[in-house]
Amino acid sequence: MTEPAAIRRNILDVIQAGTALNDDVFNQHALLCFGFQYENNIPYRKYCDRRSISPATVSHWHDVPAVPTAAFKEARLV
C-alpha cells in the first residue's frame, strides 16, 4: 500500500477508530508512512540517505529520522 490515497485512508481509519494502538500496530503504521515519505519526498530521502537510513534498514519507528524544525525553512518537505 504505497499510493497516497491508500496511505491517507489507512491513517484516517486509525484516527476514526479512536482506539489506542499498541506499539506493534503503531510501528506498522509508522513504518508504512516512513516508506511512503522516503520514496516520495526527495529532500527527506536525501536527509535519510546522508544518515544511511532507509526503509530497508529501519525496523522500529524510534529509528525513523525526525526532521529538525529548521529544515522546513530550507527545503520544501511536503
Short mmCIF file of C-alpha atoms in Angstrom, two decimals:
data_model
loop_
_atom_site.label_atom_id
_atom_site.label_comp_id
_atom_site.label_asym_id
_atom_site.label_seq_id
_atom_site.Cartn_x
_atom_site.Cartn_y
_atom_site.Cartn_z
CA MET A 1 0.00 0.00 0.00
CA THR A 2 2.09 2.91 -1.24
CA GLU A 3 -0.44 5.05 -3.10
CA PRO A 4 -1.16 8.42 -1.44
CA ALA A 5 -4.89 7.69 -1.25
CA ALA A 6 -4.24 4.34 0.42
CA ILE A 7 -1.85 5.87 2.97
CA ARG A 8 -4.36 8.63 3.71
CA ARG A 9 -7.21 6.12 4.09
CA ASN A 10 -5.10 3.98 6.41
CA ILE A 11 -4.29 6.93 8.67
CA LEU A 12 -7.89 8.18 8.70
CA ASP A 13 -9.16 4.69 9.56
CA VAL A 14 -6.84 4.56 12.55
CA ILE A 15 -7.88 8.03 13.72
CA GLN A 16 -11.59 7.38 13.23
CA ALA A 17 -11.38 4.09 15.14
CA GLY A 18 -10.46 6.20 18.16
CA THR A 19 -8.70 3.40 19.96
CA ALA A 20 -5.22 3.40 21.38
CA LEU A 21 -2.70 1.47 19.33
CA ASN A 22 -0.26 -0.90 20.93
CA ASP A 23 3.38 -0.38 19.96
CA ASP A 24 3.39 -3.16 17.34
CA VAL A 25 0.38 -1.77 15.48
CA PHE A 26 1.65 1.80 15.73
CA ASN A 27 5.02 0.61 14.46
CA GLN A 28 3.41 -0.96 11.37
CA HIS A 29 1.58 2.27 10.53
CA ALA A 30 4.62 4.46 11.21
CA LEU A 31 6.89 2.35 9.03
CA LEU A 32 4.33 2.43 6.23
CA CYS A 33 4.29 6.23 6.40
CA PHE A 34 8.09 6.38 6.59
CA GLY A 35 8.41 4.21 3.49
CA PHE A 36 5.99 6.45 1.61
CA GLN A 37 7.77 9.65 2.67
CA TYR A 38 11.17 8.17 1.81
CA GLU A 39 10.02 7.20 -1.68
CA ASN A 40 8.09 10.39 -2.47
CA ASN A 41 9.83 13.22 -0.64
CA ILE A 42 13.23 13.73 -2.28
CA PRO A 43 14.67 16.23 0.27
CA TYR A 44 13.66 13.87 3.10
CA ARG A 45 15.17 10.89 1.27
CA LYS A 46 18.45 12.77 0.86
CA TYR A 47 18.37 13.62 4.57
CA CYS A 48 17.87 9.94 5.42
CA ASP A 49 20.48 8.76 2.92
CA ARG A 50 23.10 11.06 4.47
CA ARG A 51 22.47 9.15 7.69
CA SER A 52 22.50 5.75 5.93
CA ILE A 53 18.86 5.21 6.92
CA SER A 54 16.20 3.77 4.63
CA PRO A 55 13.07 1.65 4.93
CA ALA A 56 15.34 -1.38 4.41
CA THR A 57 17.41 -0.50 7.49
CA VAL A 58 14.65 0.59 9.87
CA SER A 59 12.59 -1.93 11.80
CA HIS A 60 11.12 0.29 14.51
CA TRP A 61 9.54 3.74 14.40
CA HIS A 62 12.01 5.02 17.01
CA ASP A 63 14.69 4.71 14.30
CA VAL A 64 12.86 6.87 11.75
CA PRO A 65 14.81 10.12 11.49
CA ALA A 66 12.94 13.18 12.64
CA VAL A 67 13.49 16.34 10.64
CA PRO A 68 14.79 19.33 12.58
CA THR A 69 12.31 22.19 12.53
CA ALA A 70 14.89 24.46 10.88
CA ALA A 71 14.83 22.17 7.82
CA PHE A 72 11.33 23.37 6.97
CA LYS A 73 12.86 26.79 6.22
CA GLU A 74 15.49 25.21 3.96
CA ALA A 75 13.52 22.71 1.84
CA ARG A 76 10.01 22.01 0.72
CA LEU A 77 9.13 19.00 2.89
CA VAL A 78 5.57 18.27 1.81
#
